[in-house]
């Protein structure tokens, strides 16, 4: 399921962004 894989990567990016905080 490519959609699920894409969703996981997207969620990871969101998590990293949240950890780094707003630029």
Tab-separated table of C-alpha atoms in Angstrom:
chain	number	residue	atom	x	y	z
A	1	UNK	CA	0.000	0.000	0.000
A	2	UNK	CA	1.933	3.029	-1.227
A	3	UNK	CA	-0.569	5.392	0.402
A	4	UNK	CA	0.139	3.999	3.863
A	5	UNK	CA	3.886	4.228	3.272
A	6	UNK	CA	3.550	7.844	2.123
A	7	UNK	CA	1.375	8.592	5.135
A	8	UNK	CA	4.013	7.153	7.468
A	9	UNK	CA	6.786	9.247	5.912
A	10	UNK	CA	4.584	12.336	6.084
A	11	UNK	CA	3.819	11.676	9.755
A	12	UNK	CA	7.551	11.286	10.426
A	13	UNK	CA	8.268	14.665	8.828
A	14	UNK	CA	5.495	16.256	10.887
A	15	UNK	CA	6.959	14.713	14.045
A	16	UNK	CA	10.433	16.027	13.220
A	17	UNK	CA	9.001	19.476	12.487
A	18	UNK	CA	7.172	19.428	15.829
A	19	UNK	CA	10.382	18.413	17.628
A	20	UNK	CA	12.404	21.139	15.912
A	21	UNK	CA	9.604	23.646	16.438
A	22	UNK	CA	8.478	26.436	14.118
A	23	UNK	CA	11.279	28.067	12.140
